[in-house]
Coordinates of C-alpha atoms in Angstrom, one line a residue:
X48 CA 13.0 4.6 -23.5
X49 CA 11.8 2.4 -20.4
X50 CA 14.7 3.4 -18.6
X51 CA 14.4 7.2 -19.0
X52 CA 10.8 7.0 -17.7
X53 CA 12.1 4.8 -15.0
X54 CA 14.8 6.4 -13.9
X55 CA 14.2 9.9 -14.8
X56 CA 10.5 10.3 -14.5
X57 CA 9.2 8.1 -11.8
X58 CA 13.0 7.7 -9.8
X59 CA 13.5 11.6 -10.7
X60 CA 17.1 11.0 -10.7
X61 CA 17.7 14.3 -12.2
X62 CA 16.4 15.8 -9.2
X63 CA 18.7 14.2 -6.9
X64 CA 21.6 14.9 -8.7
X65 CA 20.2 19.0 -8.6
X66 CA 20.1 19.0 -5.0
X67 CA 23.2 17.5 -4.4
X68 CA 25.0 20.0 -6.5
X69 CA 22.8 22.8 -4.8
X70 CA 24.0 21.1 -1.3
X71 CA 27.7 20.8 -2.8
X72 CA 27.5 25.0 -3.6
X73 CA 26.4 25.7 -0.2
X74 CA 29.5 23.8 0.9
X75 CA 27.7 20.7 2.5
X76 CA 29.6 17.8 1.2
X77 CA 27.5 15.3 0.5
X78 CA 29.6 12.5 0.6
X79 CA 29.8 12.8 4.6
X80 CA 27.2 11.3 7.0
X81 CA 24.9 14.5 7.3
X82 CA 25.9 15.7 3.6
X83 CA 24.5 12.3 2.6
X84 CA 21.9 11.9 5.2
X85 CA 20.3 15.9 3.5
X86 CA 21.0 15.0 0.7
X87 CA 18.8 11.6 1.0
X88 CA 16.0 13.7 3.2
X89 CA 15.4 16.5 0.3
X90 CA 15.4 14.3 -2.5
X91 CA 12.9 11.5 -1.2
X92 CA 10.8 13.9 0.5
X93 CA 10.2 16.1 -2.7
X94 CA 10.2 13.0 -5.0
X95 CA 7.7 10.9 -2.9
X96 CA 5.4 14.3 -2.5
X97 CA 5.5 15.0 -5.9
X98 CA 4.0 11.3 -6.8
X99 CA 1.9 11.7 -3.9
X100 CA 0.3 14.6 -5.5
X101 CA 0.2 13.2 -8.9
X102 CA -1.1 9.6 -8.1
X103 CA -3.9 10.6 -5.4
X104 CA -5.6 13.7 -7.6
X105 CA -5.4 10.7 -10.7
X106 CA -6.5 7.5 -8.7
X107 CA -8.7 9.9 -6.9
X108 CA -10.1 11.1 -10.5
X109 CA -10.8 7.5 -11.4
X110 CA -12.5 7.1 -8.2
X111 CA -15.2 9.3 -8.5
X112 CA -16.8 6.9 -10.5
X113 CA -17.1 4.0 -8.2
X114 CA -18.3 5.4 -4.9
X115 CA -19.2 2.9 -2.6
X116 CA -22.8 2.4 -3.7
X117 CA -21.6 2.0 -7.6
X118 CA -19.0 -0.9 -6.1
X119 CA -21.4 -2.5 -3.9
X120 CA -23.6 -3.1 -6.6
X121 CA -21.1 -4.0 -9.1
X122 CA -20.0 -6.5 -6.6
X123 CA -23.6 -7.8 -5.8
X124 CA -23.7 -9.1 -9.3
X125 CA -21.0 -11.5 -9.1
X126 CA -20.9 -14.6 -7.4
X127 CA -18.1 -17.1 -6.1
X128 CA -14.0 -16.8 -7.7
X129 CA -15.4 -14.4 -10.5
X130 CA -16.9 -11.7 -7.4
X131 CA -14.0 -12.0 -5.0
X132 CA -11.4 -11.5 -8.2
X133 CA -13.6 -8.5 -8.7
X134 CA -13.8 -7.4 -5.0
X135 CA -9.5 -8.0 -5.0
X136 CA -9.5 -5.1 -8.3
X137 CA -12.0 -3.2 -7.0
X138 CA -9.7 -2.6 -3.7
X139 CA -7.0 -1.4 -6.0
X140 CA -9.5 1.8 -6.5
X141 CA -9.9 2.7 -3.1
X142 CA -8.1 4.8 -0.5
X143 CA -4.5 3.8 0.3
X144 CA -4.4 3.9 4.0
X145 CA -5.8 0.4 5.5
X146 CA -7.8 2.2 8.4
X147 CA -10.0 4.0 5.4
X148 CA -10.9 0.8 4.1
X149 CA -12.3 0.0 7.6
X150 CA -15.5 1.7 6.8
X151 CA -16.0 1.0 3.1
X152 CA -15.6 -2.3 4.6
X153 CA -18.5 -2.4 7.5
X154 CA -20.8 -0.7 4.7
X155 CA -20.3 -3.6 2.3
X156 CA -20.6 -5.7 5.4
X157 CA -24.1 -4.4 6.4
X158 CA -25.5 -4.4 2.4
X159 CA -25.1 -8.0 3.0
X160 CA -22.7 -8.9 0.5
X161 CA -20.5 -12.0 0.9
X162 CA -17.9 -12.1 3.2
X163 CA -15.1 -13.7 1.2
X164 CA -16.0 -11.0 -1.3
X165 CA -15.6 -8.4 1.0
X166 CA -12.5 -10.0 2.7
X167 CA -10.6 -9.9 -1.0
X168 CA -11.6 -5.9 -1.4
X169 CA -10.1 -5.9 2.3
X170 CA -7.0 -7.4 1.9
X171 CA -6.2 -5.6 -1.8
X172 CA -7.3 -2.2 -1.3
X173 CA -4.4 -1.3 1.1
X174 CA -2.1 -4.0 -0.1
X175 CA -1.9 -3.2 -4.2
X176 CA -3.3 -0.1 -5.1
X177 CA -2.3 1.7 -8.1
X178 CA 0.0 4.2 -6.5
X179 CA 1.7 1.3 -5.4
X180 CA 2.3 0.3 -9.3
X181 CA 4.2 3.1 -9.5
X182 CA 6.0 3.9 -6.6
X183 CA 7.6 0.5 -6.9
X184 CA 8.5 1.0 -10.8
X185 CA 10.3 4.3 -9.4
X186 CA 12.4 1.9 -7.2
X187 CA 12.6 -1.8 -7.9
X188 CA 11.5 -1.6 -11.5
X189 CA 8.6 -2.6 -13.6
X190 CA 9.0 -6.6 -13.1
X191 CA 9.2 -6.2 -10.0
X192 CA 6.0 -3.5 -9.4
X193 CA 3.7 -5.8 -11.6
X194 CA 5.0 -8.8 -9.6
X195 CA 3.9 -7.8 -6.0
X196 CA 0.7 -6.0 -7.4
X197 CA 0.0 -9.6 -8.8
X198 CA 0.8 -11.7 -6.3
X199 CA -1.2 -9.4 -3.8
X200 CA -4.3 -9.8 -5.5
X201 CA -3.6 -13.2 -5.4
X202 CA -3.5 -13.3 -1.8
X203 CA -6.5 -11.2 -1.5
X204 CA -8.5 -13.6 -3.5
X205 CA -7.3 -16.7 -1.8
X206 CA -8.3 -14.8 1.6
X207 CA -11.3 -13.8 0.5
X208 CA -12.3 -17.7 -0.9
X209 CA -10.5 -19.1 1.9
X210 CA -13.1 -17.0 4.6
X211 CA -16.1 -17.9 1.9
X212 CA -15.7 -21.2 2.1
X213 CA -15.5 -21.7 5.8
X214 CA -18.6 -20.0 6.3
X215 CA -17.8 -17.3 8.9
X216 CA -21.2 -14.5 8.6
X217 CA -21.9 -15.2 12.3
X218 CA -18.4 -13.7 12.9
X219 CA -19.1 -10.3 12.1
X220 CA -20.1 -8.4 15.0
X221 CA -24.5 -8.2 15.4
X222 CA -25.3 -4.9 15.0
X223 CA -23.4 -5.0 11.2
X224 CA -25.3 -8.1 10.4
X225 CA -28.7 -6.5 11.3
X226 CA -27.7 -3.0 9.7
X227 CA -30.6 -2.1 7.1
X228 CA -28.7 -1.2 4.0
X229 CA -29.8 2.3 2.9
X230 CA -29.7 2.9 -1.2
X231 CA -28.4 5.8 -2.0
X232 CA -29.2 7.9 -5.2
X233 CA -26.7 8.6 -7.1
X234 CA -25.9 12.3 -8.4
X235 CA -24.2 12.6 -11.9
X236 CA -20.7 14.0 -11.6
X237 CA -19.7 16.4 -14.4
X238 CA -16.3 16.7 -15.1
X239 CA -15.4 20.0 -12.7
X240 CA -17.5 17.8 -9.9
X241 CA -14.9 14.8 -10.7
X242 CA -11.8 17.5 -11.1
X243 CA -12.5 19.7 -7.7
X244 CA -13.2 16.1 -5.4
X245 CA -9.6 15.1 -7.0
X246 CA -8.2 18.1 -5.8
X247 CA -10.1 18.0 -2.2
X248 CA -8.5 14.2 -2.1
X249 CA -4.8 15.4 -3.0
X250 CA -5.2 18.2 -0.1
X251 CA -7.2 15.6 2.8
X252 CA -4.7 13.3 1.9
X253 CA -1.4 15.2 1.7
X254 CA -2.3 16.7 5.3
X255 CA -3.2 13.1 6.5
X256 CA 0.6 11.2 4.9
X257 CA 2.9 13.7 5.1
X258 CA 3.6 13.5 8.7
X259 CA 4.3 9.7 7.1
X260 CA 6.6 10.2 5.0
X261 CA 9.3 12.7 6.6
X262 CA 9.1 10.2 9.5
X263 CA 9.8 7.4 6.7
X264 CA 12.2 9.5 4.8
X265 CA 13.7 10.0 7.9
X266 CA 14.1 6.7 8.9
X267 CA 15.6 5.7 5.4
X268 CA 18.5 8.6 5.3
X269 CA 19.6 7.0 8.7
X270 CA 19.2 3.6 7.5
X271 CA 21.2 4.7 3.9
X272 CA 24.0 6.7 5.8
X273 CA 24.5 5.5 9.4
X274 CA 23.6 2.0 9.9
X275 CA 26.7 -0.3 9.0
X276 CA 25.9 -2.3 5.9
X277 CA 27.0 -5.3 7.6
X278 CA 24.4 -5.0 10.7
X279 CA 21.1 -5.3 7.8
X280 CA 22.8 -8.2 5.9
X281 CA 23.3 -9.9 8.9
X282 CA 19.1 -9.6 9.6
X283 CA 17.4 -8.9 7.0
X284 CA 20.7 -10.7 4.4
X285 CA 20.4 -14.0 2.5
X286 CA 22.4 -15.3 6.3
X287 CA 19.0 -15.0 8.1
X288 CA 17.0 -17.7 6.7
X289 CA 14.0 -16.2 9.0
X290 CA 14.8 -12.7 7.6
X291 CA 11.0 -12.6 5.6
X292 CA 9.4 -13.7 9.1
X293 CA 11.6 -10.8 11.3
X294 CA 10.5 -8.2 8.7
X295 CA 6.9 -9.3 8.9
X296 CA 6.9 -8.9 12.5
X297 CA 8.3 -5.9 12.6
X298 CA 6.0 -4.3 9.9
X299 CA 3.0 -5.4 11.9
X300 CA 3.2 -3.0 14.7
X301 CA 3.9 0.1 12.2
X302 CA 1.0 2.5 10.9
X303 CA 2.5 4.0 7.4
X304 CA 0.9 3.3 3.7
X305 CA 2.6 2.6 0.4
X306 CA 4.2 6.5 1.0
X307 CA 5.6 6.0 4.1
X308 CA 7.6 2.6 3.4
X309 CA 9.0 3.3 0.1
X310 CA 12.0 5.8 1.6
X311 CA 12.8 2.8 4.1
X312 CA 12.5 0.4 2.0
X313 CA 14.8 2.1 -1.1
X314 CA 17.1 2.3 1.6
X315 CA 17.5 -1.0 2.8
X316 CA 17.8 -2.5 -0.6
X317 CA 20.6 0.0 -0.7
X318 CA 21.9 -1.7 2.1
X319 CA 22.2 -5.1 1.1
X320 CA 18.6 -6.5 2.4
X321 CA 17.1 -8.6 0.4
X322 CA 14.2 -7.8 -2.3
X323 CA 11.7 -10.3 -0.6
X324 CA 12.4 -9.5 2.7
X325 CA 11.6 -5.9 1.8
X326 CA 8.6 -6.5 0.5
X327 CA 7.2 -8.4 3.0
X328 CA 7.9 -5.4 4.9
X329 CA 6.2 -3.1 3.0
X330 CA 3.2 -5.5 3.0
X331 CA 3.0 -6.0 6.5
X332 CA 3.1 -2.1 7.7
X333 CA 0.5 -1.4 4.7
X334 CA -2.2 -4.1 5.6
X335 CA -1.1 -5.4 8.6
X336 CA -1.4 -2.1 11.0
X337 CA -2.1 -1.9 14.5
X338 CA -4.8 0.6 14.0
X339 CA -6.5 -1.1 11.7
X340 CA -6.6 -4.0 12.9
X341 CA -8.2 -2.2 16.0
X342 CA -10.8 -0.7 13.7
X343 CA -11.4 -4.1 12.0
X344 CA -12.4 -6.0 15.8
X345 CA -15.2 -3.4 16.3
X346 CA -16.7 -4.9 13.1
X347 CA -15.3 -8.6 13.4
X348 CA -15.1 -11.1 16.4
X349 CA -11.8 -12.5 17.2
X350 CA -11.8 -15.9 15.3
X351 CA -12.5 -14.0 12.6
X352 CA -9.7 -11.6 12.9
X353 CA -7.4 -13.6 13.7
X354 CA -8.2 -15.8 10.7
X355 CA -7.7 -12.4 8.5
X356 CA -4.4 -12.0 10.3
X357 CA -3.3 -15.4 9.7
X358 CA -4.2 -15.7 5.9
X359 CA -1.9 -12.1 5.2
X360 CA 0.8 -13.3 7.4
X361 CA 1.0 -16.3 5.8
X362 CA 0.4 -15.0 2.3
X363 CA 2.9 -12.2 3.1
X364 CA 6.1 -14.6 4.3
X365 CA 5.2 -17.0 0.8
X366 CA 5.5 -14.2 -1.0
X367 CA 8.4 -12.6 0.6
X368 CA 10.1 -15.7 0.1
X369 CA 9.2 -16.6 -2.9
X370 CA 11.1 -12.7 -4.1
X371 CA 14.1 -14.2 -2.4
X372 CA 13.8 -17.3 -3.7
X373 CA 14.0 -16.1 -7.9
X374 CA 15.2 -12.5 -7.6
X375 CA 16.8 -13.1 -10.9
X376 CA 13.6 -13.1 -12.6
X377 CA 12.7 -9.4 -11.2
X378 CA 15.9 -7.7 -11.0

């Protein structure tokens, strides 16, 4: 039963298997380069936008009722492990881009709540969100989904309690620090309220990835059908002992979200890469972004950044190794 929802509901291998024989009847023969390279592009493209749809309207849903205000209060309550563990699932809530976090982030920041706590919601809420959960049981499997959406949040709250206990507040820029916090009254959301801002999410969302995912789609069906299998084992293969570190690198400079990496990463498992080193991948691009880390030095001053860089890089390469290490006990 697990594998029909796996396979046939989240992977939607039905619908690949539609398309091809709907690209075979218009004489494409998928089992060529650019039959296999369409083929790839329609499927993923459809697949990932139909999740898209599905997990942003429900996460979106569940959203409504923790707007920031609700969260920074919820958070407020908490102290020490117990608030950043909370912070770390309350990013799992939140929007899926890292740049969008940015602001939830300065907001928390000027309410005065603690750093470390604010540092684990950071970390998680681009890292292991719940369309995340997902997307990876379409690919990799549920072991393997619950896994990196576990080891994340540990990362986040060890980041988070790592940056408490050093005692970095004078690190966030001044005019965050001396930011009044403004309380904000609440409205009750009724059900249609809750329904039509899931719908205005799907919509500001879809317009906002899309561009995302062809170019990751895109980037997977020439990864899947014209780079030599040989060429990714060699670099990203169980060969390259520094495989986790090159994908890590190369994440970092790349602005996509959970959307945008799963196509390139389905296809370089496909390829021979290995599970760890993909992941790393995928957590680099989604936490580690340019942009955001742009966004995040108007808000931080640079020992602090860096500090935040250093604690997901490294988190990021021990887990990516640490897939590579057991992949018997995912796969």
């Amino acid at each position: 039963m697990w594998s029909f929802v796996q396979e046939q509901i989240l992977g939607m291998k039905w619908l690949n298997k539609l398309i091809g024989s709907g690209l075979s009847s218009l004489g494409l023969d998928i089992g060529t380069r650019i039959g296999g390279s369409v083929n790839f592009f329609l499927y993923d493209v459809i697949k990932i936008t139909v999740l898209l749809c599905v997990l942003i309207f429900g996460i979106s849903y569940l959203q409504s009722f923790f707007p920031p205000e609700r969260s920074r209060r919820i958070l407020g309550r908490f102290h020490g492990l117990g608030a950043n563990i909370i912070g770390a699932l309350l990013g799992t809530v939140t929007p899926f881009c890292s740049c969008s976090s940015i602001p939830i982030f300065i907001g928390f920041a000027g309410a005065g709540l603690p750093l470390g706590v604010i540092f684990s919601f950071l970390i998680s809420s681009p890292m292991v969100d719940l369309g995340s959960l997902v997307l990876l049981m379409s690919i990799f499997g549920a072991k393997v989904a619950v896994a990196y959406v576990a080891l994340g949040l540990v990362i986040a709250v060890i980041g988070g309690t790592l940056i408490e206990k050093l005692h970095m507040e004078n690190d966030v820029e001044d005019f965050i620090r001396n930011a009044k916090s403004v309380a904000v009254v609440e409205s009750k959301l009724t059900v249609r309220d809750r329904w039509d801002y899931s719908k205005a999410q799907v919509i500001t969302t879809f317009k906002k990835v899309f561009p995302y995912i062809l170019i990751g789609v895109g980037i997977g069906a020439v990864i899947h059908n014209w780079i030599p299998e040989s060429w990714i084992e060699a670099a990203l293969g169980s060969n390259n002992p520094f495989g986790v570190v090159l994908a890590a690198l190369i994440g970092i400079p790349m602005y996509a979200d959970i959307f945008g990496t799963v196509p390139v990463a389905e296809a370089l498992l496909g390829k021979g890469a290995q599970l760890g080193t993909i992941l790393s991948f995928m957590m680099a691009v989604t936490t580690l972004s340019l942009p955001s880390l742009i966004m995040l030095r108007r808000a931080v001053k640079p020992r602090l950044l860096g500090l935040f860089i250093g604690i997901c890089a490294a988190g990021i390469i021990i887990v990516g190794y640490a897939f590579n290490a057991f992949p018997h006990l995912f796969m």
